[in-house]
Amino acid sequence: MGKFIVRRLLQMIPVILGTTFLIFMMVYALPGDPTDGRCGQRPCPPQYVEAFRREYNLDKPVIVQYLLYLAKLLTGDFGTAYNGKTVLHELSIRYPVTIKLALIAIAIEAVIGIAAGILAAIRKGKFIDNLVTVSTLLLISFPVFVIGGLCQLVFGLQLGWFPVTATEGTWEQLVLPGIVLASLSVAYTARLTRTSLVENLRADYVRTARAKGLTVPRTIAVHALRNSLIPVVTYIGASFGALMGGAIVTERIFNINGIGGYIYKSIHDRDGTALVGTVLCLVVVYLVVNLLVDILYGVLDPRMSHD
Amino acid sequence: MRASRVIMAAASAAVFALVLSACGSGAGDGGDAASTGSDDAATAGSDGAATGGTEVSIRGCTPENPLIVTNTNEVCGGNVLDAVTSRLVHYNSDTAAPELDLAESIESTDQINFTVKLKQGYLFHDGTEVKAKNFVDAWNWAAYGPNGQLNSYFFEPIEGYADLQCADEECAAAPAAEAMSGLAVVDDYTFTIKTVSPTSNLTVRLGYNAFAPQPDAFFADTDPKKANFAQLPIGSGPYKIVENDDQAMVLEKFADYSGQYPGSVDKVTFRIYDSTEAAYTDVVANNLDATDQIPGPQLIGDLWKDDLPDRWGTKDTGVIQVITFSPIDEQLESIEMRQALSMAVDRALITKQIFNDARTPATGWVSPVVDGYKAGACTACVFDPDKAKELYDKAGGYTGTLTISVNGDGGHQEWAEAWCNQLITNLGLDCAVNATPDFATLRKGINARELKGLYRGGWQMDYPSIENFLTPIYATGASSNDGDYSNPKFDDLLKQAAAASSNDEANALYQQAEAILGQDMPSMPQWYQQSQFGYSTKIKSLKMTPFSTFDLGSIELN
């Protein structure tokens, strides 16, 4: 197992190098220069442009830019964004907010999604099953900006149950955005759990367990559910990365100063330094979460042990 | 083995947690500090009430540049610096008329040699006094080429500016001089400015942010970019900045401010919003006290006035929108074609249907908010489809598809479509809108003179003078002359106006120059802009300036 983890951690190095390189190239390939729109209607003074390009190494070939960036990165320096603030400082403020938001969303997704899935599976074909099926279908078919805008208007503005925006990113402010963010994946989680559990409930080993005289709750919770959760755990793990990086829409609606908005802004400003640093952190988180998921497999199903 | 698996899982979870915190190293600290800040903000209301302190929150946005007056040219940083600094001249928040602020007097007999006398006893936020050298040193630093300041061109009229510029693009060799010969300190409260050529409106220009004095602390910052100073810049304005992070920029009233434009409330928080929609929703919910932008969809049918009953306002601002004719499009060269394209469009219909009258159809090239404005310079801005068609046929028509290029990220597509449709209907030509992904891409196309057809141009005044709407955009070789317009007669009138001995004489000459634009049609004026703003029930009244910023001295609370 230890060997497995070490191997996986080592595998991360080429992945990180590859992603940073690709993103660096993509920013470089974007049309337009970072200084193009900075001076409004007039072109920027040439001396400003020159100083700006020198400061951010934009006057060098892209490969040199990338290597210089990497060299700095190895010393723990994430560089400076175009507005003069260090990227590390921005990340240190924005990551905790995004992680809070993602954790709230994951919690909602896991608890509500799995519970709804179990209920639907054991009452297959009954009212509760249909209710889960229809409501998840509704959630899936609504785009997130509709759900977000609607929730903000109804629960925030009209009923006043939740704060309207989450500028400071405190836990209570992030509950409503967390629900909105989780809405799509909660639907998938519920459906995945239901399908998987329904299949396993028909399996021979469940009949054997019942025949042994085990109670129904124990059969479902310990035997069937544990086997059914493997695809669900995979999905939740994968969605964690998506929840962190893909919350751009939710972040804009609720004015959350998180990672999604920073990525959007960096792309808009063609700010490669800020973008690559942010994505680098996302990649690391994503890889680690997936490693965790792989380890969890072993816990859920001993046949998949990594020993 | 099962137990060990569980332990491994727990251990990996711990590793995971470590990675997360390492990734934003100091993440915990940053997060805590930030939430403490917000708690303060949340509780300060009650605390403040006890001590009699008042505070408001205003929509802010992320500054694009470090907070240095000579390196900030956009509103996000400008809003804050406006309140933090004071200048020689202050613009009246109702009329934009220049009034002396730090200056006791600015005098000149020949419009070339100016003598500036300062009022005594003005303090920077660090307690040092504002003296003549704070101006001269700041301006020399900003104009010095290697410092690469965005607003350096504002110092171009001063004699010796050229000697401070780099000889080559890489700036390998240091410029010939480090100080402009046109600036001289006479005593602590007097300095002189000598301009290259007569500049009758120099006094008006001196109210622009870039001309603010810098304290000794600015020059003491050893960082070549003054990055440390820019975190919490020190000025001599009515408010000092005490906090500057990603979520908010906090200003507090400067206790030792001795000028005539003091702040009103004790604390102003510019809370950062990425989208105007979120800020608007917060104002409706009384979560935010004021927003200077109302989202487009809320303007339709005056929805915003219903959402914000008795807590909204509008202000005419010094912004004009024009459509420029591409200089590389031969088919657009003839004056008949230009007049036809302008006369074929009913501007009033577009401003009503698309902007709900939040824009006023333009009748010239100069915004009505400035001194020297005269209506009706653009005779071809009057809607006359028959005459337009006649002129269009006379010009020989336009072959191919005429494109209107706009940036797709600024809400310009709607009017561009409408403009196109009117050209199609009234002139029978082919017209299409070319929306670039963002403003930078549009500017790249324009600056490189790659775009054909028509393109959008917007101008927000730097200082309230008729000259600011003419010289930088239409003088031969000017920095923002997107249409490569050139007319020696026009240039000559600008020169005469700059040398005029009185303001009225200068304005009359500038008006004559604008009349020449009416004959040549270097661009099609579209409309003058109005700003809309909303505020919470906490605020009784507040004013917006003609620069679309809030006048922080005007806030009255309920």
PDB file of C-alpha atoms in Angstrom, chain B residues 52-292:
ATOM      1  CA  GLY B  52     -21.054  57.933  17.051  1.00  0.00           C
ATOM      2  CA  GLY B  53     -19.057  56.610  14.070  1.00  0.00           C
ATOM      3  CA  THR B  54     -20.839  56.279  10.775  1.00  0.00           C
ATOM      4  CA  GLU B  55     -19.999  54.033   7.897  1.00  0.00           C
ATOM      5  CA  VAL B  56     -21.198  52.998   4.480  1.00  0.00           C
ATOM      6  CA  SER B  57     -20.250  50.313   2.001  1.00  0.00           C
ATOM      7  CA  ILE B  58     -19.917  51.037  -1.692  1.00  0.00           C
ATOM      8  CA  ARG B  59     -19.472  48.737  -4.656  1.00  0.00           C
ATOM      9  CA  GLY B  60     -15.809  48.437  -5.556  1.00  0.00           C
ATOM     10  CA  CYS B  61     -13.972  46.333  -8.083  1.00  0.00           C
ATOM     11  CA  THR B  62     -10.484  44.861  -8.324  1.00  0.00           C
ATOM     12  CA  PRO B  63      -7.906  47.466  -9.387  1.00  0.00           C
ATOM     13  CA  GLU B  64      -5.995  46.463 -12.503  1.00  0.00           C
ATOM     14  CA  ASN B  65      -2.787  48.117 -11.386  1.00  0.00           C
ATOM     15  CA  PRO B  66      -0.895  48.857  -8.173  1.00  0.00           C
ATOM     16  CA  LEU B  67      -2.512  51.804  -6.372  1.00  0.00           C
ATOM     17  CA  ILE B  68      -0.237  54.580  -7.592  1.00  0.00           C
ATOM     18  CA  VAL B  69      -1.855  57.705  -9.016  1.00  0.00           C
ATOM     19  CA  THR B  70       0.394  57.832 -12.041  1.00  0.00           C
ATOM     20  CA  ASN B  71      -0.167  54.137 -12.779  1.00  0.00           C
ATOM     21  CA  THR B  72      -3.948  53.965 -12.379  1.00  0.00           C
ATOM     22  CA  ASN B  73      -6.215  54.915 -15.235  1.00  0.00           C
ATOM     23  CA  GLU B  74      -9.326  52.833 -14.587  1.00  0.00           C
ATOM     24  CA  VAL B  75     -12.215  53.313 -12.183  1.00  0.00           C
ATOM     25  CA  CYS B  76     -11.589  50.386  -9.816  1.00  0.00           C
ATOM     26  CA  GLY B  77      -8.386  51.883  -8.476  1.00  0.00           C
ATOM     27  CA  GLY B  78      -9.314  55.445  -9.438  1.00  0.00           C
ATOM     28  CA  ASN B  79     -12.411  55.516  -7.195  1.00  0.00           C
ATOM     29  CA  VAL B  80     -10.292  54.844  -4.160  1.00  0.00           C
ATOM     30  CA  LEU B  81      -7.378  57.093  -5.103  1.00  0.00           C
ATOM     31  CA  ASP B  82      -9.822  59.934  -5.751  1.00  0.00           C
ATOM     32  CA  ALA B  83     -10.742  59.991  -2.077  1.00  0.00           C
ATOM     33  CA  VAL B  84      -7.262  59.240  -0.783  1.00  0.00           C
ATOM     34  CA  THR B  85      -5.486  62.020  -2.677  1.00  0.00           C
ATOM     35  CA  SER B  86      -6.102  65.695  -3.156  1.00  0.00           C
ATOM     36  CA  ARG B  87      -4.789  67.734  -6.031  1.00  0.00           C
ATOM     37  CA  LEU B  88      -4.017  71.372  -6.775  1.00  0.00           C
ATOM     38  CA  VAL B  89      -7.444  71.631  -8.364  1.00  0.00           C
ATOM     39  CA  HIS B  90     -10.706  69.958  -7.407  1.00  0.00           C
ATOM     40  CA  TYR B  91     -13.587  69.393  -9.813  1.00  0.00           C
ATOM     41  CA  ASN B  92     -16.978  70.537  -8.566  1.00  0.00           C
ATOM     42  CA  SER B  93     -19.063  67.442  -8.019  1.00  0.00           C
ATOM     43  CA  ASP B  94     -22.134  69.002  -9.658  1.00  0.00           C
ATOM     44  CA  THR B  95     -20.724  70.950 -12.574  1.00  0.00           C
ATOM     45  CA  ALA B  96     -17.174  69.576 -12.949  1.00  0.00           C
ATOM     46  CA  ALA B  97     -15.926  73.184 -12.824  1.00  0.00           C
ATOM     47  CA  PRO B  98     -12.317  73.383 -11.571  1.00  0.00           C
ATOM     48  CA  GLU B  99     -11.874  74.913  -8.087  1.00  0.00           C
ATOM     49  CA  LEU B 100      -8.565  75.513  -6.327  1.00  0.00           C
ATOM     50  CA  ASP B 101      -7.885  72.890  -3.656  1.00  0.00           C
ATOM     51  CA  LEU B 102      -4.248  72.496  -2.570  1.00  0.00           C
ATOM     52  CA  ALA B 103      -3.321  75.521  -4.664  1.00  0.00           C
ATOM     53  CA  GLU B 104      -3.668  79.031  -3.300  1.00  0.00           C
ATOM     54  CA  SER B 105      -3.232  80.359  -6.812  1.00  0.00           C
ATOM     55  CA  ILE B 106      -2.077  79.234 -10.259  1.00  0.00           C
ATOM     56  CA  GLU B 107      -1.022  82.220 -12.332  1.00  0.00           C
ATOM     57  CA  SER B 108       0.323  82.826 -15.804  1.00  0.00           C
ATOM     58  CA  THR B 109       0.480  85.784 -18.124  1.00  0.00           C
ATOM     59  CA  ASP B 110       1.629  83.987 -21.261  1.00  0.00           C
ATOM     60  CA  GLN B 111       0.073  80.490 -20.819  1.00  0.00           C
ATOM     61  CA  ILE B 112       3.629  79.088 -20.839  1.00  0.00           C
ATOM     62  CA  ASN B 113       5.116  80.096 -17.496  1.00  0.00           C
ATOM     63  CA  PHE B 114       2.886  79.182 -14.564  1.00  0.00           C
ATOM     64  CA  THR B 115       3.489  79.975 -10.926  1.00  0.00           C
ATOM     65  CA  VAL B 116       1.782  77.701  -8.411  1.00  0.00           C
ATOM     66  CA  LYS B 117       1.403  78.857  -4.816  1.00  0.00           C
ATOM     67  CA  LEU B 118       0.296  76.270  -2.264  1.00  0.00           C
ATOM     68  CA  LYS B 119      -1.939  76.700   0.750  1.00  0.00           C
ATOM     69  CA  GLN B 120       0.001  76.115   3.949  1.00  0.00           C
ATOM     70  CA  GLY B 121      -0.747  73.537   6.582  1.00  0.00           C
ATOM     71  CA  TYR B 122      -2.064  70.745   4.385  1.00  0.00           C
ATOM     72  CA  LEU B 123      -0.988  67.362   5.693  1.00  0.00           C
ATOM     73  CA  PHE B 124      -0.397  63.954   4.209  1.00  0.00           C
ATOM     74  CA  HIS B 125      -1.902  61.047   6.138  1.00  0.00           C
ATOM     75  CA  ASP B 126       1.498  60.345   7.719  1.00  0.00           C
ATOM     76  CA  GLY B 127       1.578  63.817   9.243  1.00  0.00           C
ATOM     77  CA  THR B 128       4.120  65.428   6.912  1.00  0.00           C
ATOM     78  CA  GLU B 129       3.184  68.679   5.235  1.00  0.00           C
ATOM     79  CA  VAL B 130       2.408  69.030   1.524  1.00  0.00           C
ATOM     80  CA  LYS B 131       5.195  71.112   0.045  1.00  0.00           C
ATOM     81  CA  ALA B 132       6.256  72.207  -3.411  1.00  0.00           C
ATOM     82  CA  LYS B 133       8.892  69.500  -3.725  1.00  0.00           C
ATOM     83  CA  ASN B 134       6.235  66.795  -3.218  1.00  0.00           C
ATOM     84  CA  PHE B 135       4.729  67.862  -6.534  1.00  0.00           C
ATOM     85  CA  VAL B 136       7.928  68.405  -8.476  1.00  0.00           C
ATOM     86  CA  ASP B 137       9.549  65.145  -7.336  1.00  0.00           C
ATOM     87  CA  ALA B 138       6.371  63.130  -7.962  1.00  0.00           C
ATOM     88  CA  TRP B 139       5.926  64.495 -11.467  1.00  0.00           C
ATOM     89  CA  ASN B 140       9.573  63.952 -12.367  1.00  0.00           C
ATOM     90  CA  TRP B 141       9.387  60.385 -11.097  1.00  0.00           C
ATOM     91  CA  ALA B 142       6.223  59.683 -13.080  1.00  0.00           C
ATOM     92  CA  ALA B 143       7.553  61.207 -16.285  1.00  0.00           C
ATOM     93  CA  TYR B 144      10.883  59.363 -16.061  1.00  0.00           C
ATOM     94  CA  GLY B 145      10.767  56.764 -18.846  1.00  0.00           C
ATOM     95  CA  PRO B 146      12.343  53.777 -17.065  1.00  0.00           C
ATOM     96  CA  ASN B 147       9.672  53.983 -14.353  1.00  0.00           C
ATOM     97  CA  GLY B 148       7.145  52.971 -17.033  1.00  0.00           C
ATOM     98  CA  GLN B 149       4.122  54.776 -15.652  1.00  0.00           C
ATOM     99  CA  LEU B 150       0.788  54.451 -17.478  1.00  0.00           C
ATOM    100  CA  ASN B 151      -0.107  58.105 -17.066  1.00  0.00           C
ATOM    101  CA  SER B 152       3.299  59.512 -17.952  1.00  0.00           C
ATOM    102  CA  TYR B 153       1.934  61.221 -21.066  1.00  0.00           C
ATOM    103  CA  PHE B 154      -0.007  63.663 -18.900  1.00  0.00           C
ATOM    104  CA  PHE B 155       3.313  65.384 -18.240  1.00  0.00           C
ATOM    105  CA  GLU B 156       4.109  65.741 -21.923  1.00  0.00           C
ATOM    106  CA  PRO B 157       3.206  69.470 -22.048  1.00  0.00           C
ATOM    107  CA  ILE B 158       5.905  70.252 -19.477  1.00  0.00           C
ATOM    108  CA  GLU B 159       9.260  71.419 -20.836  1.00  0.00           C
ATOM    109  CA  GLY B 160      11.965  68.782 -20.589  1.00  0.00           C
ATOM    110  CA  TYR B 161       9.594  65.810 -20.707  1.00  0.00           C
ATOM    111  CA  ALA B 162      11.358  64.492 -23.812  1.00  0.00           C
ATOM    112  CA  ASP B 163      14.733  64.378 -22.013  1.00  0.00           C
ATOM    113  CA  LEU B 164      13.314  61.908 -19.489  1.00  0.00           C
ATOM    114  CA  GLN B 165      12.314  59.361 -22.112  1.00  0.00           C
ATOM    115  CA  CYS B 166      14.367  56.342 -23.115  1.00  0.00           C
ATOM    116  CA  ALA B 167      16.254  56.630 -26.366  1.00  0.00           C
ATOM    117  CA  ASP B 168      15.516  53.065 -27.415  1.00  0.00           C
ATOM    118  CA  GLU B 169      12.708  50.588 -26.781  1.00  0.00           C
ATOM    119  CA  GLU B 170      14.664  48.401 -24.352  1.00  0.00           C
ATOM    120  CA  CYS B 171      15.671  51.458 -22.359  1.00  0.00           C
ATOM    121  CA  ALA B 172      19.260  50.175 -22.270  1.00  0.00           C
ATOM    122  CA  ALA B 173      20.723  53.659 -21.964  1.00  0.00           C
ATOM    123  CA  ALA B 174      19.432  55.919 -19.217  1.00  0.00           C
ATOM    124  CA  PRO B 175      17.547  59.026 -20.403  1.00  0.00           C
ATOM    125  CA  ALA B 176      19.423  62.300 -20.748  1.00  0.00           C
ATOM    126  CA  ALA B 177      17.949  63.825 -17.587  1.00  0.00           C
ATOM    127  CA  GLU B 178      16.202  62.818 -14.397  1.00  0.00           C
ATOM    128  CA  ALA B 179      14.221  65.988 -13.862  1.00  0.00           C
ATOM    129  CA  MET B 180      12.145  68.099 -16.196  1.00  0.00           C
ATOM    130  CA  SER B 181      13.691  71.476 -16.880  1.00  0.00           C
ATOM    131  CA  GLY B 182      10.227  73.037 -16.844  1.00  0.00           C
ATOM    132  CA  LEU B 183       9.707  72.413 -13.133  1.00  0.00           C
ATOM    133  CA  ALA B 184      11.432  74.419 -10.419  1.00  0.00           C
ATOM    134  CA  VAL B 185      10.891  74.725  -6.683  1.00  0.00           C
ATOM    135  CA  VAL B 186      10.978  78.389  -5.606  1.00  0.00           C
ATOM    136  CA  ASP B 187      10.330  77.895  -1.907  1.00  0.00           C
ATOM    137  CA  ASP B 188       8.441  75.389   0.258  1.00  0.00           C
ATOM    138  CA  TYR B 189       5.086  76.626  -0.965  1.00  0.00           C
ATOM    139  CA  THR B 190       5.838  77.864  -4.460  1.00  0.00           C
ATOM    140  CA  PHE B 191       6.921  76.169  -7.652  1.00  0.00           C
ATOM    141  CA  THR B 192       6.903  77.045 -11.325  1.00  0.00           C
ATOM    142  CA  ILE B 193       5.838  75.114 -14.389  1.00  0.00           C
ATOM    143  CA  LYS B 194       7.044  75.938 -17.885  1.00  0.00           C
ATOM    144  CA  THR B 195       5.258  74.298 -20.771  1.00  0.00           C
ATOM    145  CA  VAL B 196       6.652  73.465 -24.201  1.00  0.00           C
ATOM    146  CA  SER B 197       3.901  75.390 -25.970  1.00  0.00           C
ATOM    147  CA  PRO B 198       1.055  77.573 -24.706  1.00  0.00           C
ATOM    148  CA  THR B 199      -1.415  75.506 -22.666  1.00  0.00           C
ATOM    149  CA  SER B 200      -4.318  77.701 -21.640  1.00  0.00           C
ATOM    150  CA  ASN B 201      -6.197  74.925 -19.843  1.00  0.00           C
ATOM    151  CA  LEU B 202      -3.273  73.683 -17.757  1.00  0.00           C
ATOM    152  CA  THR B 203      -5.136  74.628 -14.577  1.00  0.00           C
ATOM    153  CA  VAL B 204      -8.030  72.350 -15.491  1.00  0.00           C
ATOM    154  CA  ARG B 205      -5.668  69.482 -16.251  1.00  0.00           C
ATOM    155  CA  LEU B 206      -3.976  69.756 -12.866  1.00  0.00           C
ATOM    156  CA  GLY B 207      -7.069  68.299 -11.203  1.00  0.00           C
ATOM    157  CA  TYR B 208      -6.412  64.896 -12.779  1.00  0.00           C
ATOM    158  CA  ASN B 209      -5.289  62.178 -10.352  1.00  0.00           C
ATOM    159  CA  ALA B 210      -1.872  61.808 -11.973  1.00  0.00           C
ATOM    160  CA  PHE B 211      -0.943  65.315 -10.762  1.00  0.00           C
ATOM    161  CA  ALA B 212      -1.413  64.469  -7.077  1.00  0.00           C
ATOM    162  CA  PRO B 213       1.618  65.124  -4.838  1.00  0.00           C
ATOM    163  CA  GLN B 214       3.524  62.193  -3.322  1.00  0.00           C
ATOM    164  CA  PRO B 215       4.759  62.205   0.275  1.00  0.00           C
ATOM    165  CA  ASP B 216       8.380  61.578   1.259  1.00  0.00           C
ATOM    166  CA  ALA B 217       7.358  58.026   2.191  1.00  0.00           C
ATOM    167  CA  PHE B 218       6.709  57.341  -1.489  1.00  0.00           C
ATOM    168  CA  PHE B 219      10.302  58.114  -2.432  1.00  0.00           C
ATOM    169  CA  ALA B 220      11.590  56.222   0.607  1.00  0.00           C
ATOM    170  CA  ASP B 221      10.127  52.981  -0.774  1.00  0.00           C
ATOM    171  CA  THR B 222      13.149  51.193  -2.167  1.00  0.00           C
ATOM    172  CA  ASP B 223      11.139  48.977  -4.493  1.00  0.00           C
ATOM    173  CA  PRO B 224      11.590  50.382  -7.997  1.00  0.00           C
ATOM    174  CA  LYS B 225       7.871  49.944  -8.668  1.00  0.00           C
ATOM    175  CA  LYS B 226       6.912  51.394  -5.273  1.00  0.00           C
ATOM    176  CA  ALA B 227       5.022  48.171  -4.623  1.00  0.00           C
ATOM    177  CA  ASN B 228       5.145  48.514  -0.827  1.00  0.00           C
ATOM    178  CA  PHE B 229       3.813  52.039  -0.912  1.00  0.00           C
ATOM    179  CA  ALA B 230       1.056  50.965  -3.310  1.00  0.00           C
ATOM    180  CA  GLN B 231      -0.383  48.540  -0.753  1.00  0.00           C
ATOM    181  CA  LEU B 232      -1.701  51.385   1.390  1.00  0.00           C
ATOM    182  CA  PRO B 233      -0.898  54.584  -0.495  1.00  0.00           C
ATOM    183  CA  ILE B 234      -0.536  57.790   1.494  1.00  0.00           C
ATOM    184  CA  GLY B 235      -2.172  60.913   0.142  1.00  0.00           C
ATOM    185  CA  SER B 236      -3.495  64.201   1.429  1.00  0.00           C
ATOM    186  CA  GLY B 237      -7.165  63.549   0.703  1.00  0.00           C
ATOM    187  CA  PRO B 238     -10.178  63.520   3.018  1.00  0.00           C
ATOM    188  CA  TYR B 239      -9.909  59.748   3.507  1.00  0.00           C
ATOM    189  CA  LYS B 240      -6.969  57.500   4.275  1.00  0.00           C
ATOM    190  CA  ILE B 241      -6.837  53.882   3.207  1.00  0.00           C
ATOM    191  CA  VAL B 242      -6.452  51.459   6.100  1.00  0.00           C
ATOM    192  CA  GLU B 243      -7.132  48.113   4.470  1.00  0.00           C
ATOM    193  CA  ASN B 244      -6.640  46.837   0.938  1.00  0.00           C
ATOM    194  CA  ASP B 245      -7.345  43.219   0.144  1.00  0.00           C
ATOM    195  CA  ASP B 246      -9.305  41.067  -2.244  1.00  0.00           C
ATOM    196  CA  GLN B 247     -12.628  41.520  -0.548  1.00  0.00           C
ATOM    197  CA  ALA B 248     -12.558  45.140   0.408  1.00  0.00           C
ATOM    198  CA  MET B 249     -10.688  48.423   0.407  1.00  0.00           C
ATOM    199  CA  VAL B 250     -11.446  50.319   3.582  1.00  0.00           C
ATOM    200  CA  LEU B 251     -11.155  54.091   3.941  1.00  0.00           C
ATOM    201  CA  GLU B 252     -11.322  56.074   7.161  1.00  0.00           C
ATOM    202  CA  LYS B 253     -11.877  59.779   7.523  1.00  0.00           C
ATOM    203  CA  PHE B 254      -8.575  61.637   7.870  1.00  0.00           C
ATOM    204  CA  ALA B 255      -8.773  63.490  11.179  1.00  0.00           C
ATOM    205  CA  ASP B 256      -6.232  66.176  10.227  1.00  0.00           C
ATOM    206  CA  TYR B 257      -7.716  66.987   6.848  1.00  0.00           C
ATOM    207  CA  SER B 258      -7.833  70.760   6.527  1.00  0.00           C
ATOM    208  CA  GLY B 259      -9.202  71.211   3.010  1.00  0.00           C
ATOM    209  CA  GLN B 260     -12.603  72.382   1.843  1.00  0.00           C
ATOM    210  CA  TYR B 261     -13.807  68.997   0.640  1.00  0.00           C
ATOM    211  CA  PRO B 262     -13.996  66.869   3.793  1.00  0.00           C
ATOM    212  CA  GLY B 263     -15.575  63.435   3.868  1.00  0.00           C
ATOM    213  CA  SER B 264     -18.983  62.878   5.392  1.00  0.00           C
ATOM    214  CA  VAL B 265     -19.195  59.421   6.975  1.00  0.00           C
ATOM    215  CA  ASP B 266     -16.362  58.151   9.167  1.00  0.00           C
ATOM    216  CA  LYS B 267     -15.688  54.940   7.317  1.00  0.00           C
ATOM    217  CA  VAL B 268     -16.200  53.933   3.707  1.00  0.00           C
ATOM    218  CA  THR B 269     -15.744  50.343   2.607  1.00  0.00           C
ATOM    219  CA  PHE B 270     -15.352  49.633  -1.080  1.00  0.00           C
ATOM    220  CA  ARG B 271     -16.530  46.038  -1.153  1.00  0.00           C
ATOM    221  CA  ILE B 272     -15.211  44.185  -4.180  1.00  0.00           C
ATOM    222  CA  TYR B 273     -17.721  42.709  -6.597  1.00  0.00           C
ATOM    223  CA  ASP B 274     -16.907  40.762  -9.724  1.00  0.00           C
ATOM    224  CA  SER B 275     -20.328  41.270 -11.220  1.00  0.00           C
ATOM    225  CA  THR B 276     -22.577  44.311 -11.148  1.00  0.00           C
ATOM    226  CA  GLU B 277     -25.594  42.003 -10.779  1.00  0.00           C
ATOM    227  CA  ALA B 278     -24.456  40.739  -7.367  1.00  0.00           C
ATOM    228  CA  ALA B 279     -23.766  44.290  -6.167  1.00  0.00           C
ATOM    229  CA  TYR B 280     -27.176  45.421  -7.384  1.00  0.00           C
ATOM    230  CA  THR B 281     -28.940  42.543  -5.624  1.00  0.00           C
ATOM    231  CA  ASP B 282     -27.092  43.414  -2.420  1.00  0.00           C
ATOM    232  CA  VAL B 283     -28.221  47.042  -2.626  1.00  0.00           C
ATOM    233  CA  VAL B 284     -31.817  45.935  -3.161  1.00  0.00           C
ATOM    234  CA  ALA B 285     -31.455  43.733  -0.061  1.00  0.00           C
ATOM    235  CA  ASN B 286     -29.843  46.626   1.881  1.00  0.00           C
ATOM    236  CA  ASN B 287     -26.695  44.565   2.230  1.00  0.00           C
ATOM    237  CA  LEU B 288     -24.591  47.085   0.374  1.00  0.00           C
ATOM    238  CA  ASP B 289     -25.147  50.820   0.696  1.00  0.00           C
ATOM    239  CA  ALA B 290     -24.470  52.067  -2.814  1.00  0.00           C
ATOM    240  CA  THR B 291     -23.711  50.849  -6.316  1.00  0.00           C
ATOM    241  CA  ASP B 292     -22.571  53.047  -9.172  1.00  0.00           C
TER     242      ASP B 292
END
